[in-house]
Tab-separated table of C-alpha atoms in Angstrom:
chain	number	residue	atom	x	y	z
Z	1	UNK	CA	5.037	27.619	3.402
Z	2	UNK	CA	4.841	24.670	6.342
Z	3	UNK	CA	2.602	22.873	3.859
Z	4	UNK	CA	0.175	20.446	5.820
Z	5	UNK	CA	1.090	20.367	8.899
Z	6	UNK	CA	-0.514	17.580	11.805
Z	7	UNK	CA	-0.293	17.094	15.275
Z	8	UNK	CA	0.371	15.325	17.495
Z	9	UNK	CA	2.798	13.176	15.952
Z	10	UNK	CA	2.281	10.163	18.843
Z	11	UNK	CA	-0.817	9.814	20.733
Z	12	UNK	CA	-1.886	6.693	22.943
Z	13	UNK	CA	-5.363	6.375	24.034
Z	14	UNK	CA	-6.957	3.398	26.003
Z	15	UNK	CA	-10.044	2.038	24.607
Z	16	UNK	CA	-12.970	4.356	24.984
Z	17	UNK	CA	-11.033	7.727	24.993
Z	18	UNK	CA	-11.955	10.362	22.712
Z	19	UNK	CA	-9.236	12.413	21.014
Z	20	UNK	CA	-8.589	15.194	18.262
Z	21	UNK	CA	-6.113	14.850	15.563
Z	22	UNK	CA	-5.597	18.469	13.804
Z	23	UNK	CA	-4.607	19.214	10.329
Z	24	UNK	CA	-3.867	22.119	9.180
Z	25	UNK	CA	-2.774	23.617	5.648
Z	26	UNK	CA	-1.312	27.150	4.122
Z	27	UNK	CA	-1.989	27.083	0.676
Z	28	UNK	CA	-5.501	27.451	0.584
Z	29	UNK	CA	-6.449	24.045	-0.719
Z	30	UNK	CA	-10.088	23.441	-1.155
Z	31	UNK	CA	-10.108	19.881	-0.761
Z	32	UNK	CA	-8.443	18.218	1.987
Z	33	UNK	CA	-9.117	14.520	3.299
Z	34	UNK	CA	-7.793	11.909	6.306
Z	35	UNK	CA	-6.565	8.836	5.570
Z	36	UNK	CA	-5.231	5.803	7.579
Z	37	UNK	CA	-1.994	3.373	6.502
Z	38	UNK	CA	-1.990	-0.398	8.048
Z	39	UNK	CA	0.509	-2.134	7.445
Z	40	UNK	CA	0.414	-4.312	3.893
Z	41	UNK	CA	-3.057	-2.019	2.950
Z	42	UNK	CA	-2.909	0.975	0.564
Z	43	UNK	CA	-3.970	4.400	1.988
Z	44	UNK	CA	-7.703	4.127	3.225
Z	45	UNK	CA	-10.060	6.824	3.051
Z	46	UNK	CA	-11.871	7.993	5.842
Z	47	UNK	CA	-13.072	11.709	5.331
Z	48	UNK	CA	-12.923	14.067	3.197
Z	49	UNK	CA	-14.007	17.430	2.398
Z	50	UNK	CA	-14.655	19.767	-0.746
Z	51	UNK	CA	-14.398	23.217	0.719
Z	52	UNK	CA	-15.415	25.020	3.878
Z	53	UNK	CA	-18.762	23.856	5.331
Z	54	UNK	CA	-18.524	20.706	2.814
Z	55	UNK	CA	-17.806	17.280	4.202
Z	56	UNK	CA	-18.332	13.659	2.783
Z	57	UNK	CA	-17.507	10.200	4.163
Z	58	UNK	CA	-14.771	7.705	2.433
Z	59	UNK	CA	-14.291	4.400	2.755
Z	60	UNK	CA	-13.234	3.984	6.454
Z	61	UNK	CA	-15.828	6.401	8.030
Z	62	UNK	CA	-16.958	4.459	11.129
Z	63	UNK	CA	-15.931	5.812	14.548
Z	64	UNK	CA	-14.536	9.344	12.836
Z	65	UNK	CA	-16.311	12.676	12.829
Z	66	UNK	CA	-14.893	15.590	11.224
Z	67	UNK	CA	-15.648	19.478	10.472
Z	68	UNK	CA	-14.424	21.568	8.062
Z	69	UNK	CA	-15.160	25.556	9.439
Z	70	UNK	CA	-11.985	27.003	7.808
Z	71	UNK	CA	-10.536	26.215	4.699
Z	72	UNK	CA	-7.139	26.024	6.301
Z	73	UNK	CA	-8.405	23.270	8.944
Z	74	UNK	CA	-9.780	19.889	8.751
Z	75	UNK	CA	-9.709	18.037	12.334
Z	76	UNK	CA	-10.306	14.299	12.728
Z	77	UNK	CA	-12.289	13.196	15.687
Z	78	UNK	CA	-12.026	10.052	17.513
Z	79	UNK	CA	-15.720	8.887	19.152
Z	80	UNK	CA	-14.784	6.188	21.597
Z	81	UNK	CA	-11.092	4.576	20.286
Z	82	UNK	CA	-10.856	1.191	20.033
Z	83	UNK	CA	-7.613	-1.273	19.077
Z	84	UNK	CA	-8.772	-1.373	15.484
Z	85	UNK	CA	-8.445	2.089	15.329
Z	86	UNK	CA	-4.579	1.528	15.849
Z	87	UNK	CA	-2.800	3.026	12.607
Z	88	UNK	CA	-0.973	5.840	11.613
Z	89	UNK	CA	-3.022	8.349	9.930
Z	90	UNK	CA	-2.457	11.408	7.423
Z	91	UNK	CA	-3.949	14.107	5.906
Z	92	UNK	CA	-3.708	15.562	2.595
Z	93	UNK	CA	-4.891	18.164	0.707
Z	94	UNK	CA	-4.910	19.692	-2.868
Z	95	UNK	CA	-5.995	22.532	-5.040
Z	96	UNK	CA	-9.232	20.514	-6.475
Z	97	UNK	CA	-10.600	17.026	-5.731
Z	98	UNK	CA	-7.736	14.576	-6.887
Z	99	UNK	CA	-7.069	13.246	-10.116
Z	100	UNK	CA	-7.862	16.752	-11.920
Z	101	UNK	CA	-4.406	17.087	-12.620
Z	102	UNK	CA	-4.121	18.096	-8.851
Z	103	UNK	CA	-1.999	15.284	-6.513
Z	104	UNK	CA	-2.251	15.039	-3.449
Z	105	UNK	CA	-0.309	16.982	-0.438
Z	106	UNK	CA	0.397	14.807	2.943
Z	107	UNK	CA	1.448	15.688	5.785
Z	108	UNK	CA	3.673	13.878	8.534
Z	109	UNK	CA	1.666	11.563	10.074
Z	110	UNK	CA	0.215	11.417	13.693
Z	111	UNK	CA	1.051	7.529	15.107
Z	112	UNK	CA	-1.865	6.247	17.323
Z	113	UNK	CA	-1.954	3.584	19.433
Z	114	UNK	CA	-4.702	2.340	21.237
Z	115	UNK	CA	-4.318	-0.119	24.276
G	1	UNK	CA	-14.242	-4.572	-7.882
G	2	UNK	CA	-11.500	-1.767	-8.891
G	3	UNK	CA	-8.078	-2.811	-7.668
G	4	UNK	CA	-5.200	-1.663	-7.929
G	5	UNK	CA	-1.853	-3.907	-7.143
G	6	UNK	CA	2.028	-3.613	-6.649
G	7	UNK	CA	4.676	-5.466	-7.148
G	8	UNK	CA	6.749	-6.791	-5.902
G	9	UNK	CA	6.266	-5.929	-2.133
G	10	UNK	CA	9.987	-5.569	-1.169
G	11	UNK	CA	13.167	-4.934	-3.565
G	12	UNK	CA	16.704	-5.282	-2.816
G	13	UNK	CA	18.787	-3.547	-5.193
G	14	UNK	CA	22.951	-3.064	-5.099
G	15	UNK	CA	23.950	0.809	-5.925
G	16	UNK	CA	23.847	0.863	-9.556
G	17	UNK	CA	21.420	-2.200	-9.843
G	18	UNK	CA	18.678	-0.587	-12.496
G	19	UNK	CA	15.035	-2.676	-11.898
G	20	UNK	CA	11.111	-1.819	-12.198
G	21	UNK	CA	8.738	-1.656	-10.026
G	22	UNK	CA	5.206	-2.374	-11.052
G	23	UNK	CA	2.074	-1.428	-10.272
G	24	UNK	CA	-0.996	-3.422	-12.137
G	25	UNK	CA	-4.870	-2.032	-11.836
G	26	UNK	CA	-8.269	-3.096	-12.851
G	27	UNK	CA	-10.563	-0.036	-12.870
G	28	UNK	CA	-13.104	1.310	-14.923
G	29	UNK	CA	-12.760	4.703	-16.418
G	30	UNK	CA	-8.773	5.650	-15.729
G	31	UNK	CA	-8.676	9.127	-15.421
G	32	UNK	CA	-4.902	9.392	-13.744
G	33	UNK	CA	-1.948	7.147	-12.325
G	34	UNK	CA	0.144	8.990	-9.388
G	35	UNK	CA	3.271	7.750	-8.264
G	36	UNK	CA	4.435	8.333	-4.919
G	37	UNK	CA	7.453	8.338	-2.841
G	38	UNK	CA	6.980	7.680	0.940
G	39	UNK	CA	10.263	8.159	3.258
G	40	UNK	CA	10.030	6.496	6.928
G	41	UNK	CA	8.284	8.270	9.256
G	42	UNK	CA	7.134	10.574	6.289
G	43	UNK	CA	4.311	11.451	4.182
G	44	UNK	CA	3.573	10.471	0.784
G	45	UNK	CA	5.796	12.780	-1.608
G	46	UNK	CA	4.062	13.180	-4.781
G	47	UNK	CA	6.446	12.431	-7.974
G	48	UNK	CA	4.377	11.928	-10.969
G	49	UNK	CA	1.216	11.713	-12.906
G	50	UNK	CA	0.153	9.804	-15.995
G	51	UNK	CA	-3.270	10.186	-18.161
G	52	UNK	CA	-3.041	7.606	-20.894
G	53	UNK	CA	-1.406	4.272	-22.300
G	54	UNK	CA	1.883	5.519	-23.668
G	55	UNK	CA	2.685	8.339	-21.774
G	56	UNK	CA	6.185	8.526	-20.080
G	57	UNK	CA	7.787	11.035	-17.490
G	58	UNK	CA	11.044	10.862	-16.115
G	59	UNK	CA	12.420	12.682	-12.592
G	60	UNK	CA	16.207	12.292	-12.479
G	61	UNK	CA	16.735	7.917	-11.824
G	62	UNK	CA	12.946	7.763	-12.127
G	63	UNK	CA	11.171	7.180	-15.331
G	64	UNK	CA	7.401	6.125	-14.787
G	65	UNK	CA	5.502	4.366	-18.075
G	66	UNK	CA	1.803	3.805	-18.302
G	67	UNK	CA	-0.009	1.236	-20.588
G	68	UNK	CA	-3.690	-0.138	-20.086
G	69	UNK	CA	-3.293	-2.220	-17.801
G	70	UNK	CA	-0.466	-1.002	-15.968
G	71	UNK	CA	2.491	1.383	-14.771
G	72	UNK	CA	5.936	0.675	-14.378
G	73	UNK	CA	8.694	3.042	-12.277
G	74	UNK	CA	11.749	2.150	-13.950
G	75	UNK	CA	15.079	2.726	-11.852
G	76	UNK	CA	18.171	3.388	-13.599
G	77	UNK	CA	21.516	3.198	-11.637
G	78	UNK	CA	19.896	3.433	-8.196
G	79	UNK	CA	21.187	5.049	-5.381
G	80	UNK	CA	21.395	4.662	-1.317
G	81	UNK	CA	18.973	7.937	-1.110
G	82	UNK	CA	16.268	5.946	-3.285
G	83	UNK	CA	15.485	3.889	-0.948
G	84	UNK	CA	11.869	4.598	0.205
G	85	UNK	CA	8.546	2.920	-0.475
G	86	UNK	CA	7.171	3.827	-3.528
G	87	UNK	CA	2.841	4.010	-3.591
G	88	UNK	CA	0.474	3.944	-6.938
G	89	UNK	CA	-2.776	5.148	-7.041
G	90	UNK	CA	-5.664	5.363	-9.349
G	91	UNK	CA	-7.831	7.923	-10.068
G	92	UNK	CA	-11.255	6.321	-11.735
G	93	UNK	CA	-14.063	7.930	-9.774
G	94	UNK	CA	-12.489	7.664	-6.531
G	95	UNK	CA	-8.621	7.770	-6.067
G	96	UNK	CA	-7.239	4.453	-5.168
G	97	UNK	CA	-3.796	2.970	-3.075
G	98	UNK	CA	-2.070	0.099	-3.891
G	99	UNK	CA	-0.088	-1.336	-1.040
G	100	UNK	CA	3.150	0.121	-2.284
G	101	UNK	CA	6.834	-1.447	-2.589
G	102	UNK	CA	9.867	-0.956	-0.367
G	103	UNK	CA	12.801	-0.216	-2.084
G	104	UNK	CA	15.854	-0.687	-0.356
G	105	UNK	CA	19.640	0.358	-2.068
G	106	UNK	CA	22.509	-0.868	-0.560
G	107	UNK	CA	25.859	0.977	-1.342
């Protein structure tokens, strides 16, 4: 089992550039979700999703689109990046929606910079 | 506003040192605690889970305590390879982060 698995694990965009950051997970998790980590905040919700077909915004959720088409993948799009968008963002998943006795898998990370 | 807060933000600890770290929260309708480990460069790594004031688990150094108002990871006889930030987060309708505290353990 790879477990959640993300790439790439360093991207830099300039402002305006659109870009995909993929997730992807092998042990059929319905739920899966992106977060971002800045420096002295907790984890920040952006997206999340329930199953296949099913997503729902978070906290975060301007300037991010995602899909959910598989239940193994869960792909965060970036609009038009902008320097506030700078962070270092992860994706998790788990067998139900968190907190039903069901924590949270992350993966590694993708670093993003944008200039 | 549900918030949930940890303390302190940075901990220096000697190998051996034993200390707490602690993680306060003010939401309404707890319905889990999670502890965390995060490693540089890493992912969260999930360690454990408390439901209720009273509860207690323990993962080899790490024992994690819960009362109503907060959670304490206690550290007994730290190590070099515990040094990591360690993240809280509530479940209570939506799951929330505190900010976490880095632990560093000097041999």
């Amino acid at each position: 089992n790879a477990g959640v698995t993300q790439t790439p694990k360093f991207q830099v965009l300039k402002t305006g550039q659109s870009m995909t950051l993929q997730c992807a997970q092998d042990m059929n998790h319905e739920y899966m979700s992106w977060y971002r980590q800045d420096p002295g905040m907790g984890l920040r919700l952006i997206h999340y999703s329930v199953g296949a077909g099913i997503t729902d915004q978070g906290e975060v959720p301007n300037g991010y689109n995602v899909s959910r088409s598989t239940t193994e993948d869960f792909p965060l799009r970036l609009l038009s990046a902008a320097p506030s968008q700078t962070s270092v963002y992860f994706c998790a998943s788990s067998p139900l929606s968190p907190g039903e006795d069901s924590p949270l898998h992350f993966g590694n990370g993708t670093r993003l910079t944008v200039t | 506003e549900d918030q949930v807060t940890q303390s302190p933000e940075a901990l220096r600890l000697q190998e051996g040192e034993s200390s707490s770290l602690n993680c306060s929260y003010t939401v309404s309708g707890l319905r889990g605690l999670f502890w965390y480990r995060q490693d540089p460069g890493k992912g969260p790594e999930f360690l454990f889970t408390l439901y209720s004031a009273g509860e207690e688990k323990e993962k080899e150094r790490l024992k994690a305590t819960l009362t109503k108002k907060e959670s304490f990871l206690h550290i007994t006889a730290p190590k070099p390879e515990d040094s990591a930030t360690y993240l809280c987060a509530v479940q209570a309708g939506k799951l929330i982060f505190g900010q976490g505290t880095e632990l560093s353990v000097k041999p």
